[in-house]
PDB file of C-alpha atoms in Angstrom:
ATOM      1  CA  UNK A 362       0.000   0.000   0.000  1.00 88.00           C
ATOM      2  CA  UNK A 363       1.311   3.443  -0.821  1.00 93.00           C
ATOM      3  CA  UNK A 364       0.046   6.999  -1.138  1.00 96.00           C
ATOM      4  CA  UNK A 365       2.172   9.370  -3.200  1.00 96.00           C
ATOM      5  CA  UNK A 366       1.454  12.906  -4.300  1.00 96.00           C
ATOM      6  CA  UNK A 367       2.467  15.030  -7.268  1.00 96.00           C
ATOM      7  CA  UNK A 368       1.382  18.475  -8.320  1.00 95.00           C
ATOM      8  CA  UNK A 369       0.079  19.431 -11.759  1.00 95.00           C
ATOM      9  CA  UNK A 370      -0.445  23.135 -12.373  1.00 91.00           C
ATOM     10  CA  UNK A 371      -1.180  23.754  -8.718  1.00 91.00           C
ATOM     11  CA  UNK A 372      -3.549  20.794  -8.346  1.00 95.00           C
ATOM     12  CA  UNK A 373      -2.522  17.852  -6.209  1.00 96.00           C
ATOM     13  CA  UNK A 374      -2.802  14.359  -7.695  1.00 97.00           C
ATOM     14  CA  UNK A 375      -2.643  11.599  -5.103  1.00 98.00           C
ATOM     15  CA  UNK A 376      -1.854   8.095  -6.306  1.00 98.00           C
ATOM     16  CA  UNK A 377      -3.085   5.238  -4.145  1.00 98.00           C
ATOM     17  CA  UNK A 378      -1.771   1.725  -4.708  1.00 97.00           C
ATOM     18  CA  UNK A 379      -2.356  -1.671  -3.134  1.00 96.00           C
ATOM     19  CA  UNK A 380      -5.436  -2.971  -1.357  1.00 96.00           C
ATOM     20  CA  UNK A 381      -8.135  -0.740   0.134  1.00 96.00           C
ATOM     21  CA  UNK A 382      -9.033  -2.983   3.052  1.00 95.00           C
ATOM     22  CA  UNK A 383      -9.803  -2.625   6.724  1.00 94.00           C
ATOM     23  CA  UNK A 384      -6.125  -2.876   7.610  1.00 93.00           C
ATOM     24  CA  UNK A 385      -4.846  -0.209   5.196  1.00 94.00           C
ATOM     25  CA  UNK A 386      -7.812   2.136   5.027  1.00 95.00           C
ATOM     26  CA  UNK A 387      -7.057   4.279   8.114  1.00 94.00           C
ATOM     27  CA  UNK A 388      -3.561   5.109   6.844  1.00 95.00           C
ATOM     28  CA  UNK A 389      -4.864   5.877   3.352  1.00 96.00           C
ATOM     29  CA  UNK A 390      -7.638   8.049   4.770  1.00 96.00           C
ATOM     30  CA  UNK A 391      -5.255  10.071   6.949  1.00 97.00           C
ATOM     31  CA  UNK A 392      -2.715  10.553   4.153  1.00 97.00           C
ATOM     32  CA  UNK A 393      -5.305  11.637   1.568  1.00 97.00           C
ATOM     33  CA  UNK A 394      -7.099  13.941   4.006  1.00 96.00           C
ATOM     34  CA  UNK A 395      -3.779  15.634   4.774  1.00 95.00           C
ATOM     35  CA  UNK A 396      -3.206  16.238   1.057  1.00 95.00           C
ATOM     36  CA  UNK A 397      -6.764  17.526   0.687  1.00 95.00           C
ATOM     37  CA  UNK A 398      -6.202  20.040   3.446  1.00 92.00           C
ATOM     38  CA  UNK A 399      -2.875  21.266   2.110  1.00 92.00           C
ATOM     39  CA  UNK A 400      -4.221  21.281  -1.440  1.00 87.00           C
ATOM     40  CA  UNK A 401      -6.861  23.888  -0.769  1.00 87.00           C
ATOM     41  CA  UNK A 402      -9.816  21.524  -1.070  1.00 89.00           C
ATOM     42  CA  UNK A 403      -9.153  20.453  -4.669  1.00 93.00           C
ATOM     43  CA  UNK A 404      -7.749  16.992  -5.184  1.00 97.00           C
ATOM     44  CA  UNK A 405      -7.451  14.235  -7.757  1.00 98.00           C
ATOM     45  CA  UNK A 406      -7.214  10.704  -6.338  1.00 98.00           C
ATOM     46  CA  UNK A 407      -5.781   8.263  -8.859  1.00 98.00           C
ATOM     47  CA  UNK A 408      -7.037   4.754  -8.055  1.00 98.00           C
ATOM     48  CA  UNK A 409      -5.469   2.970 -11.047  1.00 98.00           C
ATOM     49  CA  UNK A 410      -2.967   1.253  -8.748  1.00 98.00           C
ATOM     50  CA  UNK A 411      -5.615  -0.188  -6.439  1.00 97.00           C
ATOM     51  CA  UNK A 412      -5.650  -3.967  -6.854  1.00 96.00           C
ATOM     52  CA  UNK A 413      -8.534  -4.800  -4.531  1.00 96.00           C
ATOM     53  CA  UNK A 414     -11.166  -2.814  -2.715  1.00 97.00           C
ATOM     54  CA  UNK A 415     -13.379  -3.835   0.184  1.00 97.00           C
ATOM     55  CA  UNK A 416     -16.242  -2.040   1.913  1.00 95.00           C
ATOM     56  CA  UNK A 417     -13.881  -0.427   4.415  1.00 95.00           C
ATOM     57  CA  UNK A 418     -12.091   1.150   1.453  1.00 96.00           C
ATOM     58  CA  UNK A 419     -15.397   2.466   0.122  1.00 96.00           C
ATOM     59  CA  UNK A 420     -16.079   4.036   3.517  1.00 94.00           C
ATOM     60  CA  UNK A 421     -12.677   5.692   3.332  1.00 96.00           C
ATOM     61  CA  UNK A 422     -13.469   7.192  -0.075  1.00 97.00           C
ATOM     62  CA  UNK A 423     -16.833   8.390   1.223  1.00 96.00           C
ATOM     63  CA  UNK A 424     -15.146  10.032   4.222  1.00 96.00           C
ATOM     64  CA  UNK A 425     -12.741  11.833   1.877  1.00 97.00           C
ATOM     65  CA  UNK A 426     -15.585  12.914  -0.420  1.00 96.00           C
ATOM     66  CA  UNK A 427     -17.605  14.249   2.520  1.00 95.00           C
ATOM     67  CA  UNK A 428     -14.602  16.079   3.999  1.00 96.00           C
ATOM     68  CA  UNK A 429     -14.067  17.920   0.721  1.00 95.00           C
ATOM     69  CA  UNK A 430     -17.746  18.709   0.186  1.00 94.00           C
ATOM     70  CA  UNK A 431     -18.125  20.015   3.736  1.00 93.00           C
ATOM     71  CA  UNK A 432     -15.633  22.797   3.028  1.00 88.00           C
ATOM     72  CA  UNK A 433     -16.859  23.498  -0.487  1.00 93.00           C
ATOM     73  CA  UNK A 434     -14.024  21.572  -2.125  1.00 94.00           C
ATOM     74  CA  UNK A 435     -13.954  18.847  -4.745  1.00 95.00           C
ATOM     75  CA  UNK A 436     -12.303  15.445  -4.880  1.00 97.00           C
ATOM     76  CA  UNK A 437     -12.295  13.569  -8.172  1.00 98.00           C
ATOM     77  CA  UNK A 438     -11.601   9.844  -8.125  1.00 98.00           C
ATOM     78  CA  UNK A 439     -10.124   8.491 -11.344  1.00 98.00           C
ATOM     79  CA  UNK A 440      -8.600   5.421 -12.917  1.00 98.00           C
ATOM     80  CA  UNK A 441     -10.603   2.794 -11.030  1.00 98.00           C
ATOM     81  CA  UNK A 442     -10.372  -0.636 -12.666  1.00 97.00           C
ATOM     82  CA  UNK A 443     -13.527  -2.218 -14.123  1.00 96.00           C
ATOM     83  CA  UNK A 444     -14.354  -4.329 -11.066  1.00 96.00           C
ATOM     84  CA  UNK A 445     -13.773  -1.344  -8.788  1.00 97.00           C
ATOM     85  CA  UNK A 446     -16.197   0.640 -10.980  1.00 97.00           C
ATOM     86  CA  UNK A 447     -18.703  -2.190 -10.672  1.00 96.00           C
ATOM     87  CA  UNK A 448     -18.414  -2.150  -6.883  1.00 96.00           C
ATOM     88  CA  UNK A 449     -19.038   1.594  -6.902  1.00 96.00           C
ATOM     89  CA  UNK A 450     -22.106   0.994  -9.059  1.00 94.00           C
ATOM     90  CA  UNK A 451     -23.453  -1.787  -6.825  1.00 91.00           C
ATOM     91  CA  UNK A 452     -23.135   0.419  -3.759  1.00 91.00           C
ATOM     92  CA  UNK A 453     -24.541   3.420  -5.671  1.00 91.00           C
ATOM     93  CA  UNK A 454     -21.484   5.472  -4.791  1.00 94.00           C
ATOM     94  CA  UNK A 455     -20.955   6.135  -8.502  1.00 95.00           C
ATOM     95  CA  UNK A 456     -23.935   8.504  -8.185  1.00 94.00           C
ATOM     96  CA  UNK A 457     -22.271  10.349  -5.318  1.00 95.00           C
ATOM     97  CA  UNK A 458     -18.592  10.601  -6.222  1.00 97.00           C
ATOM     98  CA  UNK A 459     -17.020  12.700  -8.941  1.00 97.00           C
ATOM     99  CA  UNK A 460     -15.444  10.023 -11.145  1.00 98.00           C
ATOM    100  CA  UNK A 461     -13.388  10.192 -14.322  1.00 98.00           C
ATOM    101  CA  UNK A 462     -11.546   7.575 -16.324  1.00 97.00           C
ATOM    102  CA  UNK A 463      -8.079   9.099 -15.913  1.00 97.00           C
ATOM    103  CA  UNK A 464      -6.172  11.918 -14.168  1.00 97.00           C
ATOM    104  CA  UNK A 465      -6.147  14.121 -17.266  1.00 96.00           C
ATOM    105  CA  UNK A 466      -9.943  14.223 -17.415  1.00 97.00           C
ATOM    106  CA  UNK A 467     -10.061  14.897 -13.682  1.00 97.00           C
ATOM    107  CA  UNK A 468      -7.635  17.801 -14.028  1.00 96.00           C
ATOM    108  CA  UNK A 469      -9.664  19.201 -16.926  1.00 95.00           C
ATOM    109  CA  UNK A 470     -12.771  19.155 -14.722  1.00 94.00           C
ATOM    110  CA  UNK A 471     -11.036  20.932 -11.856  1.00 93.00           C
ATOM    111  CA  UNK A 472      -9.504  23.541 -14.171  1.00 89.00           C
ATOM    112  CA  UNK A 473     -12.985  24.257 -15.543  1.00 85.00           C
ATOM    113  CA  UNK A 474     -14.385  24.964 -12.068  1.00 77.00           C
TER     114      UNK A 474
ATOM    115  CA  UNK B 958     -18.023 -32.522   0.048  1.00 82.00           C
ATOM    116  CA  UNK B 959     -14.312 -32.190  -0.520  1.00 87.00           C
ATOM    117  CA  UNK B 960     -12.590 -29.962   1.976  1.00 84.00           C
ATOM    118  CA  UNK B 961      -9.809 -28.059   0.256  1.00 86.00           C
ATOM    119  CA  UNK B 962      -8.089 -26.126   2.987  1.00 92.00           C
ATOM    120  CA  UNK B 963      -8.847 -24.614   6.361  1.00 94.00           C
ATOM    121  CA  UNK B 964      -7.154 -22.127   8.587  1.00 94.00           C
ATOM    122  CA  UNK B 965      -7.640 -20.630  12.011  1.00 95.00           C
ATOM    123  CA  UNK B 966      -6.588 -17.088  12.725  1.00 95.00           C
ATOM    124  CA  UNK B 967      -6.658 -14.648  15.608  1.00 96.00           C
ATOM    125  CA  UNK B 968      -9.089 -11.757  15.368  1.00 97.00           C
ATOM    126  CA  UNK B 969      -6.558  -9.343  13.940  1.00 95.00           C
ATOM    127  CA  UNK B 970      -7.348  -7.392  10.779  1.00 95.00           C
ATOM    128  CA  UNK B 971      -3.732  -7.798   9.675  1.00 94.00           C
ATOM    129  CA  UNK B 972      -4.455 -11.518   9.209  1.00 94.00           C
ATOM    130  CA  UNK B 973      -7.255 -10.928   6.712  1.00 95.00           C
ATOM    131  CA  UNK B 974      -4.770 -10.654   3.860  1.00 95.00           C
ATOM    132  CA  UNK B 975      -4.021 -14.379   4.259  1.00 95.00           C
ATOM    133  CA  UNK B 976      -7.705 -15.227   3.962  1.00 97.00           C
ATOM    134  CA  UNK B 977      -7.996 -13.104   0.826  1.00 96.00           C
ATOM    135  CA  UNK B 978      -4.886 -14.661  -0.733  1.00 96.00           C
ATOM    136  CA  UNK B 979      -6.167 -18.140  -0.016  1.00 96.00           C
ATOM    137  CA  UNK B 980      -9.620 -17.277  -1.373  1.00 97.00           C
ATOM    138  CA  UNK B 981      -7.998 -16.129  -4.602  1.00 97.00           C
ATOM    139  CA  UNK B 982      -5.899 -19.274  -4.961  1.00 96.00           C
ATOM    140  CA  UNK B 983      -8.856 -21.557  -4.324  1.00 96.00           C
ATOM    141  CA  UNK B 984     -10.989 -19.708  -6.870  1.00 96.00           C
ATOM    142  CA  UNK B 985      -8.296 -19.784  -9.546  1.00 96.00           C
ATOM    143  CA  UNK B 986      -7.749 -23.494  -8.919  1.00 94.00           C
ATOM    144  CA  UNK B 987     -11.512 -23.996  -9.235  1.00 93.00           C
ATOM    145  CA  UNK B 988     -11.476 -22.486 -12.706  1.00 94.00           C
ATOM    146  CA  UNK B 989     -13.270 -19.198 -12.052  1.00 96.00           C
ATOM    147  CA  UNK B 990     -12.380 -16.433 -14.492  1.00 95.00           C
ATOM    148  CA  UNK B 991     -10.655 -13.264 -13.298  1.00 95.00           C
ATOM    149  CA  UNK B 992     -13.892 -11.334 -12.901  1.00 94.00           C
ATOM    150  CA  UNK B 993     -15.479 -14.063 -10.786  1.00 96.00           C
ATOM    151  CA  UNK B 994     -12.304 -14.457  -8.739  1.00 97.00           C
ATOM    152  CA  UNK B 995     -12.576 -10.756  -7.880  1.00 97.00           C
ATOM    153  CA  UNK B 996     -16.190 -11.199  -6.784  1.00 97.00           C
ATOM    154  CA  UNK B 997     -15.366 -14.290  -4.721  1.00 98.00           C
ATOM    155  CA  UNK B 998     -12.403 -12.672  -2.965  1.00 98.00           C
ATOM    156  CA  UNK B 999     -14.477  -9.585  -2.179  1.00 98.00           C
ATOM    157  CA  UNK B1000     -17.258 -11.701  -0.676  1.00 98.00           C
ATOM    158  CA  UNK B1001     -14.900 -13.858   1.392  1.00 98.00           C
ATOM    159  CA  UNK B1002     -12.944 -10.818   2.573  1.00 98.00           C
ATOM    160  CA  UNK B1003     -16.080  -9.012   3.680  1.00 97.00           C
ATOM    161  CA  UNK B1004     -17.386 -11.977   5.645  1.00 97.00           C
ATOM    162  CA  UNK B1005     -13.994 -12.617   7.253  1.00 97.00           C
ATOM    163  CA  UNK B1006     -13.647  -8.939   8.238  1.00 96.00           C
ATOM    164  CA  UNK B1007     -17.151  -9.089   9.672  1.00 95.00           C
ATOM    165  CA  UNK B1008     -16.205 -12.129  11.775  1.00 97.00           C
ATOM    166  CA  UNK B1009     -13.080 -10.430  13.124  1.00 97.00           C
ATOM    167  CA  UNK B1010     -14.556  -6.997  13.806  1.00 95.00           C
ATOM    168  CA  UNK B1011     -18.165  -7.708  14.728  1.00 94.00           C
ATOM    169  CA  UNK B1012     -18.380 -11.408  15.628  1.00 95.00           C
ATOM    170  CA  UNK B1013     -15.235 -11.493  17.739  1.00 97.00           C
ATOM    171  CA  UNK B1014     -15.056  -7.733  18.381  1.00 96.00           C
ATOM    172  CA  UNK B1015     -11.382  -7.740  17.318  1.00 95.00           C
ATOM    173  CA  UNK B1016     -10.448  -9.699  20.433  1.00 95.00           C
ATOM    174  CA  UNK B1017      -7.182 -11.418  19.432  1.00 90.00           C
ATOM    175  CA  UNK B1018      -7.903 -14.160  21.946  1.00 94.00           C
ATOM    176  CA  UNK B1019     -10.906 -15.235  19.884  1.00 97.00           C
ATOM    177  CA  UNK B1020     -10.421 -17.369  16.805  1.00 97.00           C
ATOM    178  CA  UNK B1021     -11.910 -17.207  13.334  1.00 97.00           C
ATOM    179  CA  UNK B1022     -12.038 -20.480  11.402  1.00 97.00           C
ATOM    180  CA  UNK B1023     -12.130 -20.389   7.606  1.00 98.00           C
ATOM    181  CA  UNK B1024     -12.879 -23.601   5.730  1.00 97.00           C
ATOM    182  CA  UNK B1025     -12.858 -23.820   1.929  1.00 97.00           C
ATOM    183  CA  UNK B1026     -14.570 -26.755   0.232  1.00 96.00           C
ATOM    184  CA  UNK B1027     -16.097 -27.926  -3.028  1.00 94.00           C
ATOM    185  CA  UNK B1028     -19.601 -29.338  -2.840  1.00 92.00           C
ATOM    186  CA  UNK B1029     -22.093 -30.142  -5.592  1.00 90.00           C
ATOM    187  CA  UNK B1030     -20.185 -28.281  -8.284  1.00 93.00           C
ATOM    188  CA  UNK B1031     -19.836 -25.188  -6.162  1.00 96.00           C
ATOM    189  CA  UNK B1032     -17.120 -23.511  -4.204  1.00 97.00           C
ATOM    190  CA  UNK B1033     -17.990 -22.993  -0.561  1.00 97.00           C
ATOM    191  CA  UNK B1034     -16.401 -21.243   2.354  1.00 98.00           C
ATOM    192  CA  UNK B1035     -17.517 -21.311   5.967  1.00 98.00           C
ATOM    193  CA  UNK B1036     -16.294 -18.452   8.140  1.00 98.00           C
ATOM    194  CA  UNK B1037     -16.921 -19.121  11.815  1.00 98.00           C
ATOM    195  CA  UNK B1038     -16.438 -16.808  14.768  1.00 97.00           C
ATOM    196  CA  UNK B1039     -17.142 -16.961  18.499  1.00 97.00           C
ATOM    197  CA  UNK B1040     -19.782 -14.233  18.493  1.00 95.00           C
ATOM    198  CA  UNK B1041     -23.523 -14.326  19.032  1.00 92.00           C
ATOM    199  CA  UNK B1042     -24.415 -14.331  15.355  1.00 91.00           C
ATOM    200  CA  UNK B1043     -26.829 -11.973  13.653  1.00 90.00           C
ATOM    201  CA  UNK B1044     -30.119 -11.797  11.837  1.00 90.00           C
ATOM    202  CA  UNK B1045     -29.247 -11.530   8.149  1.00 89.00           C
ATOM    203  CA  UNK B1046     -32.542  -9.900   7.173  1.00 88.00           C
ATOM    204  CA  UNK B1047     -32.169  -7.256   9.878  1.00 89.00           C
ATOM    205  CA  UNK B1048     -28.569  -6.566   8.890  1.00 88.00           C
ATOM    206  CA  UNK B1049     -29.520  -6.167   5.233  1.00 86.00           C
ATOM    207  CA  UNK B1050     -32.413  -3.822   6.021  1.00 87.00           C
ATOM    208  CA  UNK B1051     -30.151  -1.663   8.209  1.00 88.00           C
ATOM    209  CA  UNK B1052     -27.376  -1.734   5.623  1.00 85.00           C
ATOM    210  CA  UNK B1053     -29.705  -0.593   2.832  1.00 85.00           C
ATOM    211  CA  UNK B1054     -30.904   2.280   4.980  1.00 87.00           C
ATOM    212  CA  UNK B1055     -27.316   3.314   5.692  1.00 84.00           C
ATOM    213  CA  UNK B1056     -26.505   2.985   2.004  1.00 81.00           C
ATOM    214  CA  UNK B1057     -29.248   5.405   1.007  1.00 82.00           C
ATOM    215  CA  UNK B1058     -28.320   7.785   3.833  1.00 83.00           C
ATOM    216  CA  UNK B1059     -24.705   7.835   2.584  1.00 83.00           C
ATOM    217  CA  UNK B1060     -23.444   6.711   5.964  1.00 83.00           C
ATOM    218  CA  UNK B1061     -20.028   5.108   6.117  1.00 81.00           C
ATOM    219  CA  UNK B1062     -19.992   1.410   6.949  1.00 80.00           C
ATOM    220  CA  UNK B1063     -22.617  -1.271   6.518  1.00 79.00           C
ATOM    221  CA  UNK B1064     -21.876  -2.214   2.928  1.00 89.00           C
ATOM    222  CA  UNK B1065     -19.875  -5.389   3.549  1.00 93.00           C
ATOM    223  CA  UNK B1066     -22.559  -8.028   3.748  1.00 92.00           C
ATOM    224  CA  UNK B1067     -24.564  -6.392   0.964  1.00 91.00           C
ATOM    225  CA  UNK B1068     -21.547  -6.609  -1.302  1.00 93.00           C
ATOM    226  CA  UNK B1069     -20.800 -10.167  -0.227  1.00 95.00           C
ATOM    227  CA  UNK B1070     -24.357 -11.270  -0.928  1.00 94.00           C
ATOM    228  CA  UNK B1071     -24.252  -9.688  -4.370  1.00 94.00           C
ATOM    229  CA  UNK B1072     -21.037 -11.446  -5.350  1.00 96.00           C
ATOM    230  CA  UNK B1073     -22.014 -15.057  -4.595  1.00 97.00           C
ATOM    231  CA  UNK B1074     -24.895 -17.419  -5.336  1.00 97.00           C
ATOM    232  CA  UNK B1075     -25.849 -17.943  -1.690  1.00 97.00           C
ATOM    233  CA  UNK B1076     -25.018 -16.517   1.712  1.00 97.00           C
ATOM    234  CA  UNK B1077     -26.374 -18.253   4.802  1.00 96.00           C
ATOM    235  CA  UNK B1078     -25.911 -17.598   8.515  1.00 96.00           C
ATOM    236  CA  UNK B1079     -26.006 -20.331  11.160  1.00 96.00           C
ATOM    237  CA  UNK B1080     -25.892 -19.750  14.884  1.00 94.00           C
ATOM    238  CA  UNK B1081     -24.102 -22.698  16.446  1.00 92.00           C
ATOM    239  CA  UNK B1082     -25.809 -24.516  19.346  1.00 90.00           C
ATOM    240  CA  UNK B1083     -22.782 -24.236  21.642  1.00 88.00           C
ATOM    241  CA  UNK B1084     -22.190 -20.579  20.773  1.00 89.00           C
ATOM    242  CA  UNK B1085     -20.561 -18.981  17.789  1.00 95.00           C
ATOM    243  CA  UNK B1086     -21.691 -18.188  14.294  1.00 97.00           C
ATOM    244  CA  UNK B1087     -20.862 -19.541  10.836  1.00 97.00           C
ATOM    245  CA  UNK B1088     -21.447 -17.650   7.593  1.00 97.00           C
ATOM    246  CA  UNK B1089     -21.357 -19.833   4.509  1.00 98.00           C
ATOM    247  CA  UNK B1090     -20.816 -18.537   1.003  1.00 98.00           C
ATOM    248  CA  UNK B1091     -21.535 -20.620  -2.086  1.00 98.00           C
ATOM    249  CA  UNK B1092     -20.453 -19.856  -5.623  1.00 97.00           C
ATOM    250  CA  UNK B1093     -21.174 -22.162  -8.534  1.00 96.00           C
ATOM    251  CA  UNK B1094     -18.218 -23.308 -10.574  1.00 94.00           C
ATOM    252  CA  UNK B1095     -18.839 -22.967 -14.297  1.00 80.00           C
ATOM    253  CA  UNK B1096     -21.649 -20.478 -14.888  1.00 56.00           C
ATOM    254  CA  UNK B1097     -21.128 -18.455 -11.745  1.00 45.00           C
ATOM    255  CA  UNK B1098     -23.521 -15.689 -10.740  1.00 46.00           C
ATOM    256  CA  UNK B1099     -22.847 -12.201 -11.981  1.00 44.00           C
ATOM    257  CA  UNK B1100     -22.929  -9.242  -9.638  1.00 42.00           C
ATOM    258  CA  UNK B1101     -25.958  -7.046 -10.026  1.00 39.00           C
ATOM    259  CA  UNK B1102     -28.174  -4.484  -8.441  1.00 37.00           C
ATOM    260  CA  UNK B1103     -29.178  -5.172  -4.877  1.00 37.00           C
TER     261      UNK B1103
END
């Protein structure tokens, strides 16, 4: 599991890799929330390196989404693999989250705001 | 019934990775395709996490038993904890309410149920609870709306 951050034209892009499970989720949540705070409420979370996701990982993403929305910010989740996308659909979180296929599309959306 | 493999683990979330790895290996050996392996591992992982966190309340002194088997052309796993068990219908009703209210938590068993052909809960006479998941081999169920 890893969380790394890069900056593209002033917007932070956080890359999460590994498994989003009950063991890793607290560390991922804390790391991403820290980047959200220091990034001024705009964040791209690249999930293309996530191999497996469990419900605890979904709760982590929901916590991050709510934290951003509470302060008027935006988090865009991108790059989720097909099964991850299916899990988001099953749990109806695809109707709640801002989701794009890749970081470039996410950055375009944030630039347009 | 042919028992494939079983393991006992303490109620420590760090141990769940071994259950997930084993679930994946068993599913691949059973001939499930990659998509169905993903569904199976998700279901097993959710039920195992439930046993550790809710059944045994993360008490490392309490054991979780995980038994993989093949029975009647289907893959089965029984995940047993030392807790009091739960009412599946009640859990599902509560989980669906939490889902619609966008509350965190409560999605595990809903996901598990969606990813397998059957999910049953048995309270054991001497105490403890076993959740059994069944997934047909060859023509497995697809995930769908709940």
